[in-house]
Coordinates of C-alpha atoms in Angstrom, one line a residue:
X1 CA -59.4 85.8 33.0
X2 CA -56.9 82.7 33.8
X3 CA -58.1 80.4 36.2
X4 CA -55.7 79.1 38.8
X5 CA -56.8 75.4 40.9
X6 CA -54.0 74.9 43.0
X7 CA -53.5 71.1 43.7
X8 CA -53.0 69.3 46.8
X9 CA -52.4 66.1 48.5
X10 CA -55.9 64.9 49.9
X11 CA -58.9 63.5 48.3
X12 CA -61.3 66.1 48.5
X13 CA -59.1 68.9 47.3
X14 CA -58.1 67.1 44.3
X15 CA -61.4 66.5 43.3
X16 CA -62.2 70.0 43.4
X17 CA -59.5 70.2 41.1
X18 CA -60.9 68.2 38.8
X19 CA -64.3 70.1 39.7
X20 CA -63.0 73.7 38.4
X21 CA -61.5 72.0 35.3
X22 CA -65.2 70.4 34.9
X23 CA -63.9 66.6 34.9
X24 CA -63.4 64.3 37.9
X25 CA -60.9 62.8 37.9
X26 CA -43.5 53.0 35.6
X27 CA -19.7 44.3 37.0
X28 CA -20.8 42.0 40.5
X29 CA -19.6 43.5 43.4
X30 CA -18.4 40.4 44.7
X31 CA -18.1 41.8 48.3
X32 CA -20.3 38.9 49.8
X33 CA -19.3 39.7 53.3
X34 CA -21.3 43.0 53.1
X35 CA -24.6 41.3 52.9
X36 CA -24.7 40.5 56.1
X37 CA -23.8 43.8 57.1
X38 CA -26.7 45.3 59.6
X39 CA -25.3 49.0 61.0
X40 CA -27.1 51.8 59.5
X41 CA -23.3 52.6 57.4
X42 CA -22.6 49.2 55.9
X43 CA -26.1 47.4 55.7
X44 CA -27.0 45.6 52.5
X45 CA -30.8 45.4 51.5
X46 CA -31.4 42.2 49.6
X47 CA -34.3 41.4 47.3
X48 CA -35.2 39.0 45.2
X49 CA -36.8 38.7 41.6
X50 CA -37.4 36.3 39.0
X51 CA -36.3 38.4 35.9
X52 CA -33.2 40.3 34.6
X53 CA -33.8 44.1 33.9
X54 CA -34.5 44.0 30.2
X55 CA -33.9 47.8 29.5
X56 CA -32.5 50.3 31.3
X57 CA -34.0 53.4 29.6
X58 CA -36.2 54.7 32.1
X59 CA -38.4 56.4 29.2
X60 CA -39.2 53.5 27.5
X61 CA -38.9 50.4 29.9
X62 CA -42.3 48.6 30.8
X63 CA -41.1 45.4 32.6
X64 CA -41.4 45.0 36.3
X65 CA -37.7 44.7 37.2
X66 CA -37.2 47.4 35.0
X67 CA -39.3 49.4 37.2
X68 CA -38.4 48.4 40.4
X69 CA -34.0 49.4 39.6
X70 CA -35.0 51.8 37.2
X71 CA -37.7 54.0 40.0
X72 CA -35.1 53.6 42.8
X73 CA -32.8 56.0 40.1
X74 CA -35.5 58.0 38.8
X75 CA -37.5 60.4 40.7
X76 CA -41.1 61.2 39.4
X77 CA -43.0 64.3 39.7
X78 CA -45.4 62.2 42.0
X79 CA -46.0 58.8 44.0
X80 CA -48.8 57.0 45.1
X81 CA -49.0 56.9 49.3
X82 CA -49.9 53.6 51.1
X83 CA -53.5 55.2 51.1
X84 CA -53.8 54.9 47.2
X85 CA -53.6 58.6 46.7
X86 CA -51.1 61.2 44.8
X87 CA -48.5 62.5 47.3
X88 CA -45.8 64.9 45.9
X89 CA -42.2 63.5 45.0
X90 CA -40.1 65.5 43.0
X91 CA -42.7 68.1 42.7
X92 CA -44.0 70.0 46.0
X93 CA -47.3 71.0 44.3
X94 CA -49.2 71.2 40.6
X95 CA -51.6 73.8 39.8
X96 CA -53.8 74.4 36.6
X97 CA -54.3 77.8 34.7
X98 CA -55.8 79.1 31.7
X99 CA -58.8 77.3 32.6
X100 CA -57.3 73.9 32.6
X101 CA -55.6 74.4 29.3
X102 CA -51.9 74.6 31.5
X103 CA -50.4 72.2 34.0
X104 CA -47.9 73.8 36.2
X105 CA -45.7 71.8 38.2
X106 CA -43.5 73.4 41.3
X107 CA -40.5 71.4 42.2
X108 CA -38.3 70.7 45.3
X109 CA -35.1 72.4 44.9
X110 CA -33.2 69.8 47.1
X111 CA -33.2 67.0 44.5
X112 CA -29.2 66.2 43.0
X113 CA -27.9 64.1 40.6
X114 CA -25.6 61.4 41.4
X115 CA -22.8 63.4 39.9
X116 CA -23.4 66.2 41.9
X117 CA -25.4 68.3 39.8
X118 CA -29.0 70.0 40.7
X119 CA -32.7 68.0 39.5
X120 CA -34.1 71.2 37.5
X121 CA -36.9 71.7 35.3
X122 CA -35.2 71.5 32.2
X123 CA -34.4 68.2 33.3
X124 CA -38.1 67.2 33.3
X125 CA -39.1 69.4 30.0
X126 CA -36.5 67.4 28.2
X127 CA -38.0 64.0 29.8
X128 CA -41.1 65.1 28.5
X129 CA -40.1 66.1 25.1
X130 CA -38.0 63.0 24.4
X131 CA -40.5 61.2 25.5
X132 CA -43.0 63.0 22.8
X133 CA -40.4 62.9 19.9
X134 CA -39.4 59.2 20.1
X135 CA -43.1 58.2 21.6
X136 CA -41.3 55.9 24.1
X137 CA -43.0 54.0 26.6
X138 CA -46.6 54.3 28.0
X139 CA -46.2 57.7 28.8
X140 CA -46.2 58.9 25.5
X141 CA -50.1 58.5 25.3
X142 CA -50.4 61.2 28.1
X143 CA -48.6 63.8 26.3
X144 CA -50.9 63.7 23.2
X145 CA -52.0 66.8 23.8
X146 CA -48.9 68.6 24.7
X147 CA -48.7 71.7 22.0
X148 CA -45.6 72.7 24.4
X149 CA -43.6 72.8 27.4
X150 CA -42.0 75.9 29.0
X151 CA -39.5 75.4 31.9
X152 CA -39.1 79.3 32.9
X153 CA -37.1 79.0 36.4
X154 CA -35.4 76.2 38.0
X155 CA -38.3 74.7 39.8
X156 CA -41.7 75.4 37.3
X157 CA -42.4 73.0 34.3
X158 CA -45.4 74.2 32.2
X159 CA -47.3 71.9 30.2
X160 CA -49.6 74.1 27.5
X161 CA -52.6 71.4 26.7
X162 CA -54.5 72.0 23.3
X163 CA -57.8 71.1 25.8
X164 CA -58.5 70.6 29.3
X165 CA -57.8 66.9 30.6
X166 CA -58.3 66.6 34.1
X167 CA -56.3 63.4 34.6
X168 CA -53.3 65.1 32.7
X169 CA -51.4 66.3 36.0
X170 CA -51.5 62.9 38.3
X171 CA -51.1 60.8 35.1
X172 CA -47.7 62.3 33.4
X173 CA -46.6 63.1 37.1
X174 CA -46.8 59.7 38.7
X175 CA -45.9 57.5 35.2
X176 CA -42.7 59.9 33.8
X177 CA -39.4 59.3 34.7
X178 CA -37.3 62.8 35.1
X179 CA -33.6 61.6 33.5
X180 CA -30.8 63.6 33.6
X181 CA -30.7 66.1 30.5
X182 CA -27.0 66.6 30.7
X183 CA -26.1 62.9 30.6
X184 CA -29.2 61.7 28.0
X185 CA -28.7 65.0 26.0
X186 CA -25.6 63.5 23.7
X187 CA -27.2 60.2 23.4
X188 CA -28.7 61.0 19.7
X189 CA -31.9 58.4 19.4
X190 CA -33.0 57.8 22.7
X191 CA -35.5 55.4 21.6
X192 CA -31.8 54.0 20.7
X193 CA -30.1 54.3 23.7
X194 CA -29.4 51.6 26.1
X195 CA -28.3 53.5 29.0
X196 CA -26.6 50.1 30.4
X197 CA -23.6 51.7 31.9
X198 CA -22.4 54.9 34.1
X199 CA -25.6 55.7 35.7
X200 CA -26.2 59.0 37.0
X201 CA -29.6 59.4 39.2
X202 CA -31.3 61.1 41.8
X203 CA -33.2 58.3 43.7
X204 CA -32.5 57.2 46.5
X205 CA -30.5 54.6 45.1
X206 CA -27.8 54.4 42.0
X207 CA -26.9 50.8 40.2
X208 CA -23.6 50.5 40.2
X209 CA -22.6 46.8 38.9
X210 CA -24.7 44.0 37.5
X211 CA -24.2 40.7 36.4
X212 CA -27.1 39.3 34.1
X213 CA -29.1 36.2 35.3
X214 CA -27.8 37.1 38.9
X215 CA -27.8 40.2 40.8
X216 CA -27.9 43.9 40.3
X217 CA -26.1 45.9 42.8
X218 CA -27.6 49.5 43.5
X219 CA -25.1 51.9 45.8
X220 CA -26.7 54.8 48.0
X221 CA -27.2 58.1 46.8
X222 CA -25.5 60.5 49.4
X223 CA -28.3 62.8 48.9
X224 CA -32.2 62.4 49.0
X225 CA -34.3 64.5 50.5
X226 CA -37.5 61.8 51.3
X227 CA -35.0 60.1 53.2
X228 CA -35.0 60.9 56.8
X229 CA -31.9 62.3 57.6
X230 CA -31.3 63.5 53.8
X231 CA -29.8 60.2 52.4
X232 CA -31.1 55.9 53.1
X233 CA -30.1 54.3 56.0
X234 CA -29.5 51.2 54.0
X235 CA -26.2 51.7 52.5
X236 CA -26.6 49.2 49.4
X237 CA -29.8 47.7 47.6
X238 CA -29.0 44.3 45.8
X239 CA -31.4 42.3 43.5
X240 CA -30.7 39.0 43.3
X241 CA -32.3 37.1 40.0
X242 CA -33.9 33.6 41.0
X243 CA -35.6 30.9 38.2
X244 CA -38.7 30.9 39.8
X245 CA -40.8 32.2 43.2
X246 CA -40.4 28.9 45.0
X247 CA -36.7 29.1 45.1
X248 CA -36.9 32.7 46.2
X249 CA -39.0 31.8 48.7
X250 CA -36.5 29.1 50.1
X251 CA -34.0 31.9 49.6
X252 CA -36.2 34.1 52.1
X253 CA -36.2 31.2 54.9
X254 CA -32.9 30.7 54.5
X255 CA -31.7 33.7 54.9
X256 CA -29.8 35.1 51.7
X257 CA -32.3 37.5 50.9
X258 CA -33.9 39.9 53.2
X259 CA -37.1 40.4 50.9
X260 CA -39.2 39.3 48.2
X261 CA -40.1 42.2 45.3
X262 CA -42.6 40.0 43.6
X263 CA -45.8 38.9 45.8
X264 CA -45.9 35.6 48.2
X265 CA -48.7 33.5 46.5
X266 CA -52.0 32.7 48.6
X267 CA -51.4 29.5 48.6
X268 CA -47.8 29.6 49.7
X269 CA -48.3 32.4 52.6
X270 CA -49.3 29.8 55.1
X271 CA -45.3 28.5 54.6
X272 CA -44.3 31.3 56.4
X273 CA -46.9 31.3 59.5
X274 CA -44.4 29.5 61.7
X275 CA -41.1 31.7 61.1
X276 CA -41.0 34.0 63.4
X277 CA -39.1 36.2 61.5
X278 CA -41.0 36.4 58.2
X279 CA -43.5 39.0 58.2
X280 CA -46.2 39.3 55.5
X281 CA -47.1 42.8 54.6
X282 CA -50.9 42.8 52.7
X283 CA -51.8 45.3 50.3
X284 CA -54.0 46.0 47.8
X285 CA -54.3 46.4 43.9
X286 CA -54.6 48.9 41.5
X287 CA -54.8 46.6 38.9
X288 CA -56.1 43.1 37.7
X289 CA -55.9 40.0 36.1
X290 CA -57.8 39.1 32.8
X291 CA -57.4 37.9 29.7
X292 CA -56.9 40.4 26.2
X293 CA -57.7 38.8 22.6
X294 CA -55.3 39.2 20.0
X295 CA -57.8 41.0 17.2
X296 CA -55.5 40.2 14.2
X297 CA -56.1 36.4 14.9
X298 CA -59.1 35.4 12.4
X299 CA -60.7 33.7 15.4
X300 CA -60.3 36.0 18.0
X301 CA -61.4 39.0 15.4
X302 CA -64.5 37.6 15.8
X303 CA -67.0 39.0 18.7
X304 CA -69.1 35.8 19.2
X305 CA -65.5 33.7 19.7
X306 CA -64.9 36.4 22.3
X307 CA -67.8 35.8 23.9
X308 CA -67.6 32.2 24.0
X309 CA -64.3 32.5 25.8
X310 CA -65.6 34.4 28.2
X311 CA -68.2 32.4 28.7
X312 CA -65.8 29.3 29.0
X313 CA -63.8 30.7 32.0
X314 CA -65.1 29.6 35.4
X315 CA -64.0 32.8 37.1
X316 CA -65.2 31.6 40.4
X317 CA -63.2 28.3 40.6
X318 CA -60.2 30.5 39.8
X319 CA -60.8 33.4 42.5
X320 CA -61.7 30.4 45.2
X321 CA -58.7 27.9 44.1
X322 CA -55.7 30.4 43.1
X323 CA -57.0 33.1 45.6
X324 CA -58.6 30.9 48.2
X325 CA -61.1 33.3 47.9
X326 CA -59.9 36.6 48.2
X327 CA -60.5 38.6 45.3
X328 CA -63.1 39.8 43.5
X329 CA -64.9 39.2 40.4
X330 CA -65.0 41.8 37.4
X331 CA -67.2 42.7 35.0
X332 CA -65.7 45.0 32.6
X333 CA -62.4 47.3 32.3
X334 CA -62.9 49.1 35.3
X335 CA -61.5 48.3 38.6
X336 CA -64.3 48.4 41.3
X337 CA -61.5 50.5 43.0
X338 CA -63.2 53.4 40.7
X339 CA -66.4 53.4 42.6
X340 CA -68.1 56.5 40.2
X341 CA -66.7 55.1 37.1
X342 CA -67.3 51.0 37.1
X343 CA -70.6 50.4 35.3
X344 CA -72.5 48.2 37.7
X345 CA -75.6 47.1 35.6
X346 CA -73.3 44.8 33.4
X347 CA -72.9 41.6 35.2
X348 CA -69.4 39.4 34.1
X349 CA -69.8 36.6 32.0
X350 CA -71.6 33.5 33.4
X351 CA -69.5 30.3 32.8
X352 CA -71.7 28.1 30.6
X353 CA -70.0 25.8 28.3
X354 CA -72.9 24.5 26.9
X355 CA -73.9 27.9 26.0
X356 CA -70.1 28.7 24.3
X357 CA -70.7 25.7 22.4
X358 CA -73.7 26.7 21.2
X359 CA -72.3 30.6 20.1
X360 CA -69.5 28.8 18.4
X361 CA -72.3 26.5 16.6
X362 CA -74.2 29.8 15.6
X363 CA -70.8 31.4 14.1
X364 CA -70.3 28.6 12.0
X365 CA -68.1 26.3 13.9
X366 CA -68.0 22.4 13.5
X367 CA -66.4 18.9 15.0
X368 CA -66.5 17.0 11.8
X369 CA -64.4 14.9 13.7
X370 CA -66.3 14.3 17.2
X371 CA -62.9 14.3 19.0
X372 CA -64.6 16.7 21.1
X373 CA -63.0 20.3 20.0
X374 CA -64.2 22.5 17.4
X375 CA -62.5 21.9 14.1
X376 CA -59.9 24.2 13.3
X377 CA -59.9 26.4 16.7
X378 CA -56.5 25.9 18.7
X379 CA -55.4 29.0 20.3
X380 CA -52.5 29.7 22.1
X381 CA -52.2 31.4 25.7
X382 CA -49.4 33.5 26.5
X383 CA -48.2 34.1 29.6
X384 CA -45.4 35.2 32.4
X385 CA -44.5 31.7 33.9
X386 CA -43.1 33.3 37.1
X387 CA -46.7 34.5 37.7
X388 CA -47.7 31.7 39.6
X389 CA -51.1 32.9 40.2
X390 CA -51.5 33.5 36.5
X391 CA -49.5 29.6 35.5
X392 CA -52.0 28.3 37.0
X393 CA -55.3 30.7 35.7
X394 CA -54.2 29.3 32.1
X395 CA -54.1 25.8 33.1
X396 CA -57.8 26.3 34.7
X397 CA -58.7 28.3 31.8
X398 CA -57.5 25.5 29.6
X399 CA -59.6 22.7 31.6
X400 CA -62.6 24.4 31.8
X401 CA -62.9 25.8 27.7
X402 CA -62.0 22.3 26.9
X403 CA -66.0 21.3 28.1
X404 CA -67.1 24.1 25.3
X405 CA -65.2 22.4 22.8
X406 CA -62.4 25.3 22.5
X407 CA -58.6 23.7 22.6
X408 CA -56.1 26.2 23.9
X409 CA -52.4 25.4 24.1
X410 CA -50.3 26.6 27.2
X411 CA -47.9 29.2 25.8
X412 CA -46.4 30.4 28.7
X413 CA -43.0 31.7 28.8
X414 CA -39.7 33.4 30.2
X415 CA -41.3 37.0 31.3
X416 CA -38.9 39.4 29.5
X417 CA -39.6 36.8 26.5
X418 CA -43.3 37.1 27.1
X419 CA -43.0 41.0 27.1
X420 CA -41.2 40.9 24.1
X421 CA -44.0 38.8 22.4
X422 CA -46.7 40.7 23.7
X423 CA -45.1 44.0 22.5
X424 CA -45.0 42.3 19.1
X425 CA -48.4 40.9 19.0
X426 CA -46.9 37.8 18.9
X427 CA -49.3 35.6 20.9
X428 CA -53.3 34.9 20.4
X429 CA -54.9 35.2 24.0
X430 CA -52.7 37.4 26.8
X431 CA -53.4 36.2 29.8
X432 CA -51.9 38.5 32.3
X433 CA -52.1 40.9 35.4
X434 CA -52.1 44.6 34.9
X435 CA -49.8 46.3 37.9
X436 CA -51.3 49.8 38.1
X437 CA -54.0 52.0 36.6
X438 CA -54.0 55.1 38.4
X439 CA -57.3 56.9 36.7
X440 CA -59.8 55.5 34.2
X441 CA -59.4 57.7 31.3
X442 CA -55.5 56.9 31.4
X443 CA -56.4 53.6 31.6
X444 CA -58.9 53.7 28.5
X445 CA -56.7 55.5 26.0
X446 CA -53.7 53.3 26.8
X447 CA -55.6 50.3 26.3
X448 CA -58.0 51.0 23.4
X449 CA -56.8 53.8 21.8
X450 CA -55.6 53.0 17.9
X451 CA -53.7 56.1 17.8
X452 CA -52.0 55.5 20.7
X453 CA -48.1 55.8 20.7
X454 CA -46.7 53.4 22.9
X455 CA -49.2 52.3 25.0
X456 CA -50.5 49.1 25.7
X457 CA -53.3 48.4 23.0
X458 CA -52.6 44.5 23.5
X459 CA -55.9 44.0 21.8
X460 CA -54.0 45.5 18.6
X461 CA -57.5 47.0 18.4
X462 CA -58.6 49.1 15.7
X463 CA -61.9 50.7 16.4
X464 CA -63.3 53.9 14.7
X465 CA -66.1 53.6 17.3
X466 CA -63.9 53.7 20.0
X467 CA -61.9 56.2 19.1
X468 CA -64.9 57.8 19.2
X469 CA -65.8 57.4 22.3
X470 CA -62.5 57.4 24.2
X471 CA -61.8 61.2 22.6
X472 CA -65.5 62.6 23.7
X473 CA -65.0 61.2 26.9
X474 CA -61.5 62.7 27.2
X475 CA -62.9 65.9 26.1
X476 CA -66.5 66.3 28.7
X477 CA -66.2 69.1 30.6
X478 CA -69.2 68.3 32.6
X479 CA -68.4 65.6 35.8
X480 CA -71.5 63.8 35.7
X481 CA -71.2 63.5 31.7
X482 CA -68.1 62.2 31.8
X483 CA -68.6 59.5 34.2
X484 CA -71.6 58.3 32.1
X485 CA -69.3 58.1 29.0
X486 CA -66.7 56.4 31.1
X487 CA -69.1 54.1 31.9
X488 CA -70.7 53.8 28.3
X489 CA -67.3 52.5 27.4
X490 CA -67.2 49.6 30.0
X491 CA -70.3 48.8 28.7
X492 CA -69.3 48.5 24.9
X493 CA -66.3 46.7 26.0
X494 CA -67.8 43.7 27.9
X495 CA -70.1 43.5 25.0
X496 CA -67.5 43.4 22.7
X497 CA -65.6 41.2 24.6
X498 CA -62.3 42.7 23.9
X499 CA -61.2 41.1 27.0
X500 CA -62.6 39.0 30.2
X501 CA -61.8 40.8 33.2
X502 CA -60.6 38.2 35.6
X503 CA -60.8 39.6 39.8
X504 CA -58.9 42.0 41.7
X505 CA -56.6 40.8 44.4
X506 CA -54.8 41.4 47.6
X507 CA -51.1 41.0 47.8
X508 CA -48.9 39.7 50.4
X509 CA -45.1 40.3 50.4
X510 CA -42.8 38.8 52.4
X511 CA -40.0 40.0 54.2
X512 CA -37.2 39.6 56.8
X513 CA -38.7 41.9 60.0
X514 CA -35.5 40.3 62.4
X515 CA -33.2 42.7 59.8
X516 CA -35.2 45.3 58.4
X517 CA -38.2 47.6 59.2
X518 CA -40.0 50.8 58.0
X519 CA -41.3 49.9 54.6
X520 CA -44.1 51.7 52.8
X521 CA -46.1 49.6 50.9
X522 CA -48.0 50.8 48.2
X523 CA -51.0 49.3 46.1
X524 CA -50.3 46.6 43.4
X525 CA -47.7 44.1 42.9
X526 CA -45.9 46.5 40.3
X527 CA -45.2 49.4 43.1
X528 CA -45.5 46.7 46.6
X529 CA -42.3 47.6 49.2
X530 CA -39.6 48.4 46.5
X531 CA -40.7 52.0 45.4
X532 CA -37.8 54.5 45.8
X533 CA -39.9 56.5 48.6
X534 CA -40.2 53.1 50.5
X535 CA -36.6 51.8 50.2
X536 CA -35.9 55.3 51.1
X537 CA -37.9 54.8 54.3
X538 CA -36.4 51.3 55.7
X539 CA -33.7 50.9 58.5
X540 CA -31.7 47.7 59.7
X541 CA -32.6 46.5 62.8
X542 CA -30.6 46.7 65.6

């Protein structure tokens, strides 16, 4: 007899969801005049970033920018709510049947395309399929165990699982993109196709002209459902592309944009105490900082080298000088934000340099030279140089492994050059600042997993045992049993050292309150004011 679990919004239903299945669980309108613009019919909501959108294939993109134009087109089967939690976008509700083994999605049936033609669910079966057949983007790892999709009325999607997954639902449903079949249909090779001009959408917003290095103009979608009144009250979105965050910050005072997408560092949010018509908006992370080890470097391949890194980074000084103190220190993979799942007997790395040297002196490292460093280990640090926070986490880093006798050189770059580096294993240490994890397991198998098509294995990591483990614990039935191989996990990867978890943070973002008002802000820097549900929400000030 099939089992239906119908899902629902709130906390305590969902995890009886998980319960019954047995496992808790992305040409310039030169009209200038407009900006200025502040009636509900003619307003013009400007944001800044730092980076051009690098791809604008919503099933494979990855890069912030990317995200933020790219969801505002999109809709997703789900969001995440201010309160951290699933909350329904273009589906209503999800249910499971056939004792787990089948995730069924209900859609609205309000959603339209941009060219006038209805959101359906063979939209989202061939999202999901394409998605499977090119292994595009992150979300490809979710679908591993899609044997098949069935789409059989206008508003149900069917997902057929070759095994229960509890985090299967929430996963697929907040990270895939639903793209319009009948425009991405004749593309051929999507993993191919640039999608760079003519968009058709459903979001609340549609781009309609860009010019590289300096804006992106996004024009209202006359019809959106989330939207009070069935379409934004903002008539036009408008990234603006700026070198760096100081100079978007000055932009902010000065008044030529209205917000900022990327995050107000700490030790710049005191600049804005005094304007009266700055407001800071604080939220927290889903995420967090660390550093991942390149395993195909010689060095880095080897676990006492890992360890002595870890042990060379004074975590502390970093969370008390970038973060003045507000974050919080990790010790392995998972986020203290997943209370039953973060493995609380392993304590992080102490910072002992003398101790690093002396692991580095055990594995066979010398200074024949007495200069000071270790003979022959120079490794690189790549990073996203419009991260402030994380600029200056390398340059500590760099200061502080110099007293073990480690020598790492600043590699820190352009971010859509970065990306492209990192998605090419093309750097030694990645020292960088993960925007969302929304469940554990997810997180795992897109990090870890060796098999993984188009995740984010930036450890290049190639681990029988791990494997191991990540599919076991993918496949416990049991609740308590899988959080105790969750937490195995953590456990074997602090040891291992496949990466040094850095802190968690709060993020501030900055915005013009004296124009605009009625954002929803949403956990990490990645999602922050500019999801399509928030610009959706916001209305000019009158």
């Amino acid at each position: 007899m099939n089992k239906t679990v119908k899902g629902r919004w709130r906390l305590a239903v969902a995890l009886g969801v998980a319960a019954t299945l047995g496992v808790s669980g992305c040409g310039l309108n030169e009209d200038n005049g407009s900006s200025g613009g502040s009636s509900a019919g003619a307003s013009v909501l400007r944001i800044g970033t730092t980076t051009d959108v690098s791809n604008f294939n919503p099933l494979q993109s990855l890069s912030k920018t990317d995200s933020w134009v790219l969801n505002a087109m999109y809709p997703h089967l789900l969001r995440i709510d201010e309160n951290n939690k699933k909350a329904p976008e273009l589906a209503k509700e999800y249910r499971y049947e056939d004792d787990g083994r089948t995730a069924v999605f209900v859609l609205r049936d309000d959603f339209k395309w941009s060219d006038g033609k209805p959101v359906v669910a063979e939209d989202v079966k061939f999202s999901a399929e394409m998605i499977m057949k090119y292994k595009l983007g992150n979300v490809a790892a979710k679908l591993t165990w899609v044997d098949s999709i069935e789409a059989p009325d206008a508003t149900t999607v069917k997902f057929k699982l070759s095994q229960p997954y509890a985090p299967f639902a929430e996963g697929v449903g907040f990270w895939m993109s639903i793209v319009p079949k009948h425009v991405f249909e004749s593309a051929g090779d999507l993993s191919k196709f640039p999608n760079d001009s003519n968009w058709v959408g459903a979001g609340p917003f549609v781009l309609d002209s860009m010019t590289k290095g300096q804006r992106y103009v996004m024009k209202r979608n006359e019809h959106y459902p989330l939207a009070p009144g069935g379409k934004a009250a903002v008539s036009q979105v408008e990234y603006r592309v700026y070198p760096d965050v100081n100079t978007m910050m000055l932009a902010l005072r000065n008044g030529d944009i209205d917000m900022m997408g990327t995050p107000v560092p700490v030790s710049a949010a005191k600049t804005f105490e005094n304007d009266s018509k700055i407001k800071l908006e604080k939220v927290g992370a889903l995420g967090f900082a660390h550093l991942t080890y390149n395993m195909n470097n010689k060095h880095l391949a080897k676990q006492e080298v890992r360890q002595a890194l870890s042990m060379s980074v004074d975590t502390k000084a970093i969370i008390s000088s970038v973060l003045q103190g507000d974050g919080q220190q990790m010790a392995g993979p998972i986020s203290p934000i997943f209370a039953d799942y973060d493995n609380t007997e392993i304590q992080p790395y102490a910072y002992d340099p003398e101790g690093a040297k002396a692991k580095l002196d055990a594995a066979g490292y010398k200074d024949a030279d007495n200069d000071g460093f270790f003979d022959g280990l120079t490794i690189g640090v790549a990073c996203d140089q419009s991260n402030a926070n994380i600029t200056r986490v390398v340059q500590l880093f760099r200061e502080s492994a110099a007293k073990a006798g480690i020598k790492l050189e600043n590699e820190c770059v352009e971010r859509n050059t970065f990306l492209t580096r990192t998605k090419n294993g093309e750097y030694d240490i990645d020292a960088t600042q993960w925007g969302v994890f929304d469940n554990p397991m997810d997180q795992l198998r897109s990090t870890y997993l060796s098999s993984n098509p188009g995740g984010i294995n930036y450890n290049l990591l190639k681990s029988d045992e791990m494997d191991k483990l990540i599919d076991d614990a993918a496949g416990t039935t049991d609740p308590e049993a899988f959080k105790a191989k969750i937490r195995n996990i953590d456990k074997v990867v602090h040891e291992q050292a496949y990466l040094t978890p850095l802190y968690v943070e709060n993020f501030r973002f900055a915005y013009n309150a004296s124009r605009f008002t009625g954002f929803v802000a949403s956990p990490s820097d990645l999602l922050g004011m500019v999801t399509a549900y928030s610009l959706a929400q916001v209305t000019p000030v009158k």
